XYZ file of C-alpha atoms in Angstrom:
657
model
C 132.463 -12.897 -24.091
C 130.040 -10.151 -23.068
C 129.730 -8.149 -19.879
C 126.779 -6.500 -18.229
C 128.004 -3.190 -19.607
C 128.336 -4.632 -23.103
C 124.690 -5.471 -23.400
C 122.466 -2.455 -23.121
C 118.940 -2.935 -24.256
C 116.870 -3.062 -27.314
C 113.630 -4.558 -28.320
C 113.064 -7.146 -30.996
C 110.354 -9.201 -31.572
C 112.385 -10.620 -29.498
C 113.705 -7.083 -29.722
C 111.663 -4.425 -31.433
C 109.564 -3.591 -34.414
C 109.509 -0.413 -36.380
C 105.937 0.739 -36.679
C 104.742 0.587 -40.276
C 102.417 3.531 -39.972
C 104.264 5.569 -37.425
C 105.863 5.144 -34.036
C 104.092 5.427 -30.729
C 106.742 5.257 -28.060
C 106.321 5.413 -24.341
C 106.919 9.150 -24.644
C 103.803 9.366 -26.817
C 101.583 7.684 -24.272
C 100.028 10.893 -22.960
C 99.041 11.780 -26.514
C 97.620 8.284 -26.891
C 95.559 8.796 -23.748
C 94.241 12.095 -25.084
C 93.207 10.534 -28.375
C 91.651 7.652 -26.525
C 92.678 4.184 -25.450
C 90.555 2.646 -28.186
C 92.421 4.552 -30.910
C 95.789 3.394 -29.560
C 94.546 -0.186 -29.296
C 93.285 0.011 -32.896
C 96.700 1.168 -34.090
C 98.299 -1.700 -32.154
C 96.198 -4.231 -34.047
C 98.005 -3.363 -37.258
C 101.378 -4.339 -35.819
C 101.277 -6.268 -32.570
C 98.768 -8.986 -33.452
C 99.578 -9.597 -37.115
C 101.533 -12.822 -36.617
C 99.320 -14.441 -34.001
C 96.255 -13.220 -35.921
C 97.183 -15.211 -39.033
C 97.890 -18.441 -37.127
C 94.327 -19.783 -37.717
C 95.258 -20.134 -41.378
C 97.353 -23.210 -40.662
C 97.269 -24.344 -36.998
C 94.241 -26.691 -37.000
C 95.134 -27.950 -40.463
C 98.629 -28.957 -39.307
C 97.286 -30.807 -36.267
C 94.882 -33.004 -38.229
C 96.490 -33.069 -41.699
C 100.171 -32.364 -41.129
C 103.174 -34.663 -40.856
C 101.748 -36.347 -37.725
C 97.975 -36.184 -38.364
C 95.460 -36.927 -35.646
C 92.286 -38.892 -36.410
C 89.271 -36.596 -36.551
C 87.248 -37.712 -33.550
C 85.174 -35.668 -31.124
C 87.585 -36.330 -28.230
C 90.621 -35.391 -30.315
C 89.070 -32.206 -31.685
C 87.877 -31.035 -28.267
C 91.229 -31.974 -26.736
C 93.186 -29.960 -29.319
C 90.853 -26.966 -29.058
C 91.239 -27.086 -25.289
C 95.040 -27.185 -25.639
C 94.895 -24.185 -27.969
C 92.733 -22.225 -25.526
C 94.946 -22.923 -22.537
C 98.134 -22.327 -24.532
C 96.808 -18.885 -25.465
C 95.668 -18.313 -21.894
C 98.809 -19.459 -20.067
C 101.553 -18.397 -22.462
C 100.144 -15.247 -24.039
C 97.600 -13.905 -21.541
C 99.143 -14.924 -18.229
C 102.858 -15.057 -18.979
C 103.308 -12.135 -21.352
C 100.346 -9.793 -20.804
C 99.933 -10.189 -17.030
C 103.506 -10.838 -15.860
C 106.341 -10.118 -18.288
C 104.874 -6.918 -19.741
C 105.341 -5.402 -16.284
C 109.116 -5.760 -16.795
C 109.731 -2.756 -19.016
C 112.928 -0.798 -19.555
C 111.826 2.857 -19.613
C 108.644 1.746 -21.359
C 110.373 -0.602 -23.837
C 109.931 -4.362 -23.969
C 111.468 -7.315 -25.761
C 114.050 -9.925 -24.947
C 116.947 -7.456 -24.985
C 115.127 -5.101 -22.624
C 114.491 -8.068 -20.353
C 118.163 -9.011 -20.586
C 119.237 -5.513 -19.610
C 116.995 -5.651 -16.545
C 118.353 -9.077 -15.586
C 121.939 -7.830 -15.917
C 121.270 -5.179 -13.294
C 121.236 -7.947 -10.712
C 123.361 -6.916 -7.779
C 126.236 -9.140 -6.600
C 125.874 -11.547 -9.528
C 129.014 -13.430 -10.509
C 130.667 -12.616 -13.871
C 129.812 -16.130 -15.100
C 126.110 -15.611 -14.362
C 126.138 -12.227 -16.083
C 127.917 -13.766 -19.073
C 125.312 -16.526 -19.320
C 122.406 -14.077 -19.128
C 123.912 -11.784 -21.752
C 124.605 -14.759 -24.036
C 121.000 -15.926 -23.631
C 119.727 -12.473 -24.545
C 121.947 -12.197 -27.616
C 120.986 -15.688 -28.766
C 117.290 -14.934 -28.301
C 117.670 -11.793 -30.409
C 119.580 -13.755 -33.055
C 116.730 -16.269 -33.311
C 114.486 -13.415 -34.417
C 116.167 -13.353 -37.822
C 115.152 -16.968 -38.365
C 111.606 -16.017 -37.474
C 111.824 -13.017 -39.837
C 112.464 -15.443 -42.685
C 109.935 -18.123 -41.756
C 106.998 -15.829 -40.913
C 106.573 -14.133 -44.327
C 107.058 -17.423 -46.150
C 104.664 -19.379 -43.946
C 101.985 -16.687 -43.690
C 101.760 -15.658 -47.346
C 102.046 -19.225 -48.623
C 99.256 -20.457 -46.341
C 97.013 -17.613 -47.543
C 97.647 -18.225 -51.242
C 96.989 -21.946 -50.731
C 93.369 -20.906 -50.333
C 93.275 -20.811 -54.126
C 93.490 -24.610 -54.081
C 90.183 -24.629 -52.233
C 88.619 -22.447 -54.936
C 89.709 -24.905 -57.630
C 92.509 -27.482 -57.868
C 93.340 -26.007 -61.275
C 95.044 -23.103 -59.492
C 97.445 -25.344 -57.547
C 100.396 -24.871 -59.989
C 100.120 -21.115 -59.533
C 100.399 -21.086 -55.725
C 104.206 -20.927 -55.568
C 104.659 -18.350 -58.377
C 102.002 -16.067 -56.864
C 103.520 -16.426 -53.385
C 107.012 -15.583 -54.615
C 105.677 -12.640 -56.641
C 103.861 -11.163 -53.633
C 106.938 -11.571 -51.438
C 109.185 -9.912 -54.039
C 106.779 -6.971 -54.298
C 106.666 -6.740 -50.495
C 110.445 -6.523 -50.191
C 110.773 -4.177 -53.165
C 108.314 -1.832 -51.486
C 110.437 -1.540 -48.349
C 112.659 1.213 -49.739
C 109.634 3.490 -50.113
C 108.633 3.197 -46.456
C 105.278 2.106 -45.097
C 103.778 5.359 -43.855
C 101.399 5.547 -46.824
C 99.721 2.227 -46.070
C 100.407 2.188 -42.345
C 97.294 4.189 -41.514
C 95.221 1.359 -42.972
C 96.935 -1.440 -41.049
C 94.963 -1.023 -37.822
C 91.478 -0.864 -39.413
C 92.314 -3.696 -41.833
C 93.458 -5.988 -39.032
C 90.413 -5.028 -36.981
C 88.240 -6.081 -39.925
C 90.328 -9.256 -40.241
C 89.705 -10.229 -36.611
C 86.020 -9.395 -36.983
C 85.955 -11.737 -39.993
C 87.697 -14.451 -37.992
C 85.057 -14.141 -35.289
C 82.156 -14.081 -37.759
C 83.377 -17.215 -39.556
C 83.899 -18.965 -36.246
C 80.498 -17.972 -34.899
C 78.732 -19.173 -38.059
C 80.220 -22.641 -37.695
C 79.864 -22.813 -33.904
C 76.142 -22.214 -34.345
C 76.070 -25.308 -36.539
C 77.800 -27.401 -33.834
C 77.472 -25.543 -30.479
C 78.721 -28.443 -28.361
C 82.264 -27.504 -29.439
C 82.139 -24.696 -26.838
C 82.852 -27.337 -24.202
C 86.491 -27.293 -25.329
C 87.166 -24.381 -22.955
C 86.975 -26.934 -20.138
C 90.610 -27.856 -19.318
C 89.569 -31.447 -18.628
C 89.432 -32.129 -22.367
C 93.077 -31.117 -22.733
C 94.118 -33.173 -19.705
C 92.150 -36.225 -20.844
C 93.621 -35.981 -24.339
C 97.180 -35.852 -23.004
C 96.599 -38.760 -20.587
C 94.875 -40.955 -23.159
C 97.224 -40.229 -26.086
C 100.569 -39.451 -24.484
C 102.819 -40.051 -27.499
C 100.375 -38.594 -30.002
C 99.657 -35.624 -27.733
C 103.373 -34.876 -27.539
C 103.588 -34.751 -31.340
C 100.408 -32.674 -31.513
C 101.961 -30.019 -29.261
C 104.421 -29.300 -32.070
C 101.469 -28.097 -34.150
C 99.442 -26.542 -31.331
C 102.349 -24.190 -30.668
C 101.637 -22.559 -34.037
C 98.630 -20.918 -32.363
C 100.880 -18.882 -30.049
C 103.641 -17.897 -32.487
C 103.663 -14.139 -32.396
C 102.652 -14.025 -28.748
C 106.001 -12.601 -27.689
C 105.346 -9.641 -30.027
C 102.928 -8.249 -27.445
C 105.881 -7.678 -25.140
C 108.334 -6.640 -27.858
C 106.020 -3.911 -29.179
C 105.020 -2.585 -25.778
C 107.207 0.492 -26.186
C 105.275 1.596 -29.251
C 101.757 1.428 -27.849
C 102.001 0.948 -24.099
C 101.023 -2.002 -21.938
C 97.499 -0.799 -21.279
C 96.459 -0.482 -24.947
C 97.882 -3.895 -25.879
C 96.297 -5.526 -22.844
C 92.917 -3.959 -23.613
C 93.034 -4.937 -27.295
C 94.040 -8.521 -26.487
C 91.459 -9.315 -23.848
C 88.545 -7.279 -25.206
C 88.837 -8.009 -28.908
C 91.656 -10.135 -30.312
C 91.671 -13.139 -27.967
C 87.884 -13.780 -28.008
C 87.583 -13.488 -31.802
C 90.765 -15.458 -32.408
C 89.652 -18.392 -30.288
C 86.127 -18.210 -31.685
C 87.653 -18.910 -35.082
C 89.485 -21.965 -33.732
C 86.210 -23.199 -32.263
C 84.544 -22.663 -35.636
C 87.189 -24.748 -37.407
C 86.707 -27.493 -34.832
C 82.937 -27.405 -35.333
C 83.408 -27.577 -39.101
C 85.606 -30.676 -39.116
C 83.336 -32.408 -36.616
C 80.452 -31.814 -39.024
C 82.527 -32.681 -42.093
C 85.858 -34.477 -41.476
C 86.828 -33.951 -45.146
C 87.077 -30.219 -44.435
C 90.396 -30.892 -42.690
C 92.098 -30.355 -46.073
C 91.870 -26.621 -45.373
C 89.408 -25.898 -42.563
C 89.994 -22.166 -42.452
C 88.862 -21.399 -45.984
C 86.169 -24.069 -45.946
C 84.537 -22.225 -43.045
C 83.176 -19.749 -45.597
C 79.383 -20.247 -45.768
C 79.388 -19.764 -49.555
C 81.834 -20.527 -52.355
C 81.308 -16.965 -53.567
C 83.140 -15.764 -50.453
C 86.248 -17.857 -51.058
C 88.042 -15.432 -53.389
C 87.363 -12.397 -51.131
C 88.539 -14.470 -48.144
C 91.770 -15.432 -49.930
C 92.395 -11.769 -50.777
C 91.677 -10.700 -47.209
C 93.948 -13.424 -45.794
C 96.718 -12.379 -48.180
C 96.448 -8.761 -47.023
C 96.547 -9.871 -43.379
C 99.639 -12.005 -43.963
C 101.383 -9.182 -45.814
C 100.711 -6.898 -42.832
C 102.039 -9.539 -40.453
C 105.112 -10.000 -42.653
C 105.669 -6.258 -42.857
C 105.871 -5.975 -39.084
C 108.475 -8.755 -38.908
C 110.564 -7.253 -41.709
C 110.453 -3.819 -40.072
C 111.454 -5.516 -36.838
C 114.541 -6.988 -38.509
C 115.519 -3.508 -39.696
C 114.977 -2.045 -36.232
C 116.908 -4.834 -34.512
C 119.838 -4.369 -36.901
C 119.899 -0.624 -36.262
C 119.884 -1.132 -32.502
C 122.581 -3.814 -32.738
C 124.784 -1.264 -34.503
C 124.083 1.332 -31.809
C 124.954 -1.109 -29.064
C 128.133 -2.382 -30.674
C 126.996 -5.880 -31.680
C 126.972 -5.278 -35.418
C 129.271 -3.438 -37.839
C 127.984 -0.229 -39.342
C 125.887 -0.792 -42.448
C 123.880 1.648 -44.524
C 120.506 2.731 -43.151
C 117.929 4.853 -44.930
C 115.219 6.755 -43.107
C 111.932 6.534 -44.980
C 110.124 9.217 -42.987
C 111.170 12.758 -42.125
C 108.968 12.686 -39.023
C 109.330 9.150 -37.675
C 112.890 7.939 -37.128
C 111.496 4.509 -36.262
C 110.750 4.032 -39.951
C 113.990 2.810 -41.461
C 115.160 0.728 -44.381
C 118.336 -1.370 -44.296
C 119.114 -2.417 -47.915
C 121.588 -5.205 -47.101
C 119.239 -6.865 -44.606
C 116.271 -6.429 -46.943
C 117.865 -8.262 -49.871
C 119.349 -10.982 -47.664
C 115.913 -11.594 -46.128
C 114.271 -11.678 -49.558
C 116.808 -14.203 -50.829
C 116.356 -16.388 -47.749
C 112.533 -16.190 -47.919
C 112.446 -17.177 -51.606
C 114.803 -20.101 -50.930
C 112.553 -21.224 -48.078
C 109.363 -21.006 -50.161
C 110.851 -22.870 -53.121
C 112.595 -25.381 -50.874
C 109.649 -26.288 -48.625
C 106.925 -25.744 -51.299
C 103.927 -25.873 -48.925
C 102.777 -24.481 -45.601
C 102.589 -28.042 -44.252
C 106.285 -28.553 -44.932
C 107.095 -25.098 -43.580
C 105.235 -25.900 -40.362
C 108.065 -28.324 -39.614
C 110.487 -25.403 -39.533
C 108.137 -23.039 -37.737
C 107.907 -22.903 -33.977
C 111.239 -24.142 -32.688
C 112.909 -20.722 -32.699
C 109.830 -19.081 -31.165
C 109.503 -21.628 -28.349
C 113.204 -21.388 -27.552
C 112.909 -17.602 -27.344
C 109.878 -17.951 -25.059
C 111.820 -20.242 -22.748
C 114.709 -17.750 -22.624
C 112.176 -15.032 -21.745
C 110.953 -17.112 -18.810
C 114.470 -17.672 -17.460
C 115.360 -13.982 -17.691
C 111.998 -12.994 -16.185
C 112.737 -15.275 -13.216
C 115.940 -13.312 -12.570
C 114.016 -10.033 -12.774
C 111.203 -11.039 -10.400
C 113.699 -12.463 -7.916
C 116.412 -9.800 -8.013
C 114.592 -6.597 -8.943
C 111.034 -7.210 -7.816
C 112.309 -8.864 -4.629
C 109.987 -11.868 -4.827
C 110.660 -14.546 -2.254
C 112.460 -17.701 -3.399
C 109.329 -19.919 -3.170
C 107.224 -17.431 -5.131
C 109.896 -16.881 -7.792
C 110.543 -20.631 -8.049
C 106.840 -21.278 -8.552
C 106.833 -18.694 -11.351
C 109.850 -20.331 -12.985
C 108.660 -23.927 -12.687
C 105.122 -23.236 -13.893
C 106.092 -21.381 -17.053
C 109.253 -23.360 -17.827
C 107.271 -26.618 -17.744
C 104.854 -25.190 -20.328
C 107.636 -23.655 -22.449
C 109.734 -26.815 -22.320
C 106.765 -28.955 -23.327
C 106.285 -26.867 -26.462
C 110.011 -26.648 -27.174
C 110.636 -30.374 -26.744
C 107.674 -31.145 -29.009
C 109.315 -28.975 -31.656
C 112.759 -30.557 -31.249
C 111.582 -33.537 -33.279
C 111.060 -31.119 -36.170
C 114.768 -30.383 -36.439
C 115.445 -32.968 -39.125
C 112.242 -32.059 -40.994
C 113.185 -28.408 -41.424
C 113.491 -27.084 -37.898
C 117.246 -26.966 -38.412
C 116.861 -23.933 -40.670
C 115.808 -21.239 -38.141
C 118.230 -22.728 -35.599
C 121.111 -22.646 -38.080
C 120.241 -19.086 -39.031
C 119.984 -18.107 -35.374
C 123.340 -19.661 -34.493
C 124.929 -17.949 -37.506
C 123.641 -14.538 -36.475
C 124.705 -15.229 -32.881
C 128.221 -16.025 -34.124
C 128.287 -12.750 -36.063
C 127.008 -10.624 -33.169
C 129.234 -12.202 -30.527
C 132.309 -12.180 -32.769
C 131.889 -8.525 -33.598
C 131.430 -7.587 -29.949
C 134.430 -9.633 -28.829
C 136.590 -8.292 -31.645
C 135.660 -4.696 -30.899
C 136.481 -5.202 -27.219
C 139.907 -6.701 -28.015
C 140.564 -3.932 -30.531
C 139.650 -1.318 -27.935
C 141.986 -2.905 -25.379
C 144.804 -2.980 -27.939
C 144.348 0.679 -28.789
C 144.253 1.541 -25.093
C 147.649 -0.107 -24.612
C 149.157 2.243 -27.187
C 147.417 5.313 -25.790
C 148.766 7.844 -23.318
C 146.840 9.567 -20.481
C 145.182 12.797 -21.527
C 146.210 14.642 -18.356
C 149.888 13.969 -18.956
C 149.551 15.024 -22.587
C 147.983 18.364 -21.634
C 150.780 19.013 -19.117
C 153.343 18.466 -21.869
C 151.570 21.045 -24.055
C 151.808 23.622 -21.270
C 155.597 23.349 -21.429
C 155.644 24.196 -25.122
C 154.011 21.912 -27.623
C 153.762 21.607 -31.398
C 152.818 24.398 -33.756
C 149.113 25.381 -33.522
C 147.139 26.156 -36.676
C 143.853 27.966 -37.152
C 140.559 26.097 -36.994
C 139.027 23.290 -34.974
C 139.962 19.633 -34.962
C 137.350 17.169 -33.703
C 138.569 13.712 -32.729
C 136.076 10.891 -32.102
C 137.286 8.775 -29.206
C 135.962 5.728 -27.395
C 138.062 6.502 -24.305
C 137.659 10.051 -22.978
C 140.575 9.608 -20.554
C 143.211 8.870 -23.204
C 144.632 10.693 -26.210
C 142.919 9.520 -29.426
C 145.166 7.466 -31.679
C 144.230 9.682 -34.648
C 145.489 12.747 -32.740
C 148.832 11.074 -32.048
C 149.164 10.061 -35.704
C 148.367 13.598 -36.810
C 151.037 14.952 -34.493
C 153.560 12.365 -35.632
C 153.061 12.962 -39.347
C 151.969 16.606 -39.610
C 153.710 18.054 -36.521
C 150.789 20.411 -35.795
C 147.714 20.800 -33.623
C 144.631 22.862 -34.306
C 144.083 25.984 -32.281
C 141.026 24.347 -30.783
C 140.761 20.587 -30.227
C 137.540 18.811 -29.303
C 137.489 15.208 -28.072
C 134.068 13.756 -28.897
C 132.925 10.721 -26.894
C 129.613 9.082 -27.909
C 127.968 6.590 -25.547
C 124.792 4.567 -26.090
C 122.781 4.266 -22.882
C 120.511 1.384 -21.884
C 117.388 3.512 -22.340
C 115.348 3.990 -25.529
C 115.779 7.752 -25.790
C 117.857 10.475 -24.153
C 116.246 13.961 -24.208
C 118.279 16.445 -26.247
C 118.612 18.683 -23.208
C 120.468 15.907 -21.381
C 122.378 14.432 -24.312
C 125.402 16.777 -24.456
C 127.869 17.692 -21.701
C 130.881 19.947 -22.363
C 134.070 20.023 -20.275
C 136.825 22.601 -20.817
C 140.276 21.093 -20.280
C 142.667 23.971 -21.021
C 145.341 24.361 -23.704
C 142.567 24.812 -26.263
C 141.140 21.369 -25.530
C 137.481 20.584 -24.811
C 135.812 17.288 -24.136
C 132.243 16.682 -25.320
C 130.263 13.776 -23.910
C 127.259 12.724 -25.999
C 124.639 10.290 -24.720
C 122.193 8.534 -27.013
C 119.403 6.080 -26.336
C 119.539 2.818 -28.229
C 116.679 4.006 -30.455
C 118.114 7.476 -31.099
C 119.806 8.456 -34.339
C 123.447 9.649 -34.053
C 123.824 13.026 -35.755
C 127.083 14.968 -35.339
C 125.844 18.192 -37.040
C 122.952 18.247 -34.564
C 125.452 17.685 -31.728
C 127.348 20.767 -32.895
C 124.127 22.800 -32.750
C 123.504 21.616 -29.190
C 127.092 22.511 -28.271
C 126.552 26.006 -29.672
C 123.600 26.430 -27.323
C 126.018 25.761 -24.448
C 128.631 28.224 -25.691
C 130.883 25.953 -27.773
C 130.367 27.203 -31.324
C 131.709 25.703 -34.543
C 132.291 27.055 -38.020
C 131.913 24.015 -40.252
C 134.222 25.467 -42.920
C 137.015 25.759 -40.350
C 136.377 22.396 -38.668
C 138.016 19.074 -39.533
C 136.961 15.671 -38.213
C 139.793 13.234 -37.563
C 138.922 9.545 -37.542
C 141.079 6.528 -36.841
C 140.906 3.858 -39.553
C 142.443 0.654 -38.279
C 143.274 -2.351 -40.419
C 142.960 -5.596 -38.468
C 145.699 -8.147 -39.147
C 144.874 -11.824 -38.554
C 147.186 -13.563 -36.101
C 148.869 -16.867 -37.059
C 147.365 -20.065 -35.645
C 150.675 -20.953 -34.018
C 150.558 -17.908 -31.723
C 148.586 -17.847 -28.490
C 145.645 -15.513 -28.995
C 142.450 -14.624 -27.127
C 140.256 -15.015 -30.188
C 139.722 -18.224 -32.167
C 141.244 -18.191 -35.640
C 137.869 -18.552 -37.373
C 136.564 -15.632 -35.345
C 139.586 -13.562 -36.367
C 138.854 -14.225 -40.030
C 135.165 -13.449 -39.549
C 135.845 -10.259 -37.594
C 138.434 -9.081 -40.122
C 135.946 -9.583 -42.955
C 133.201 -7.741 -41.060
C 135.584 -4.944 -40.113
C 136.729 -4.407 -43.682
C 133.159 -4.297 -45.015
C 131.717 -2.003 -42.345
C 130.452 1.377 -43.532
C 132.617 4.345 -42.520
C 131.774 6.342 -39.417
C 131.102 9.407 -41.571
C 127.794 8.003 -42.804
C 126.794 6.557 -39.433
C 127.340 9.827 -37.563
C 126.225 12.011 -40.516
C 129.581 13.781 -40.670
C 130.089 15.883 -43.838
C 132.489 13.750 -45.934
C 134.445 16.762 -47.210
C 135.428 17.688 -43.651
C 136.883 14.279 -42.711
C 140.511 13.226 -42.368
C 141.178 9.498 -41.825
C 144.417 8.274 -40.294
C 145.002 4.538 -40.448
C 147.137 1.928 -38.726
C 147.492 -1.841 -38.723
C 146.463 -3.621 -35.513
C 146.949 -7.220 -34.364
C 144.363 -8.665 -31.967
C 146.789 -10.258 -29.503
């Protein structure tokens, strides 16, 4: 299906997030160091920790009042709090911050970056490479399921705080939630730079509030601090094996968003994220969990909504609901921006057809808006909110996609530490076994949620995986078919030397995927118009497996003779293709263009579905899906920013044999 060359790299949550307030890439790290590590860590709080920072809204509640509620006893509360602490410690702190964040691809992180590193394994068999690439693509596809569940779960759990204020507001929870989500998605087309500067300070205040609420309640019941002792977790699991297994399905909610630390590493750098996590976020986050545990030990009835009932006064409930809503909107914004970024990178890497992208900032190309994805996400989120109706019901759907992605991360990281870091087999095996056991425990505990709603993110993930893999396979078969009908460029140039067709004034630029062959559009132009331009440029654009390619290294020009030139253009997977800018760079190297005398020739193929009775390399349902995607893809003119009035399209029908 996919080769090691097919899969480049990208970052998502599992792949990447566009920064709401601006983009701090690895290239910006020196500037970040000048402005101070603390400032960079503060900016990271507005993006990196949004999801995991809103988990206290529902985690403890789901353990003791969810679909499989635990009795509120001292042993159970301390056991759960101990599990939460060690889940955060092992999975987030040890696995992601200490180990996996060291596996960066030119400063970028995320499951696709990890996949690209794993695919660089020397002497690996094609089957192994295929399996690793498929795992990476599937992990990225699962992100879209998370991008739907996270806004719904987070905002709904925050608005449910109104029920704590007064039960009279219960009927308004769903309408208010849907209204906030609609406003959030409507706002996307305007960009997030205006509010982005506030995200970091707001989330810093949010975490400070979490810590203050936790500390207030811990003071009332200080013995809850004993939960840090791992014996309480071990004793709970030994004593209540079946119940503990079910409880893990809710405990995992505390670490959802943990993989974002790795995915967003390229924006802020490993050091800033590590510093923010250990020095500020982790202590305050867990202090809040301890506070909720202390509260329900003092008053078991508080389990109805322990987070909001931690407030020392009823007068603070409304401000706390507002603050929680803001925090969940920020967390949702990061996920939505991540879906836009992942889609853009998938297009660059050839896993997704071209669709319209708008850039919402003249300075930051990381700030993008993808209308089609935005409205599809909004529709899916509203359906989820109205279908599940409460955060308790949504908790059944939340976690399974995240835990599966985490397990894929561990498997790919094992390949990296063994093949690239040259760890010995015993050391690498210990790494794999330790983390896979933890990941599998969480994943298996979430498997039982499949029939209660967990099927939704899995179904969405499999659907996106089918789209991505089908498009990539179809494009590869289409490329091979076009190559069969092509002729070698060298032989073509020799034929021109012996007297070729009539040459006309101007420049003809032909986009080609194969620099060694004659573009199909050029052959069609010769066949129908019987002429060639005085100057012909073959433009080959390649996306590299690095985030950015410096402009000075992005263009290479080769003079071929007979008026022909070949231009090689290299982009990083986070760069923005721009043909007019390419022409400016070519001019700096001596190849100048007059736009009014330049025509761009593009091939426009029409894919014809093959009959079921014929032996084909692509399943019939994939053919139908690929044909539909191909017909609805945006033209290359918009993707490459080619002036539409300078474009000539030459089409042909192609069968994917």
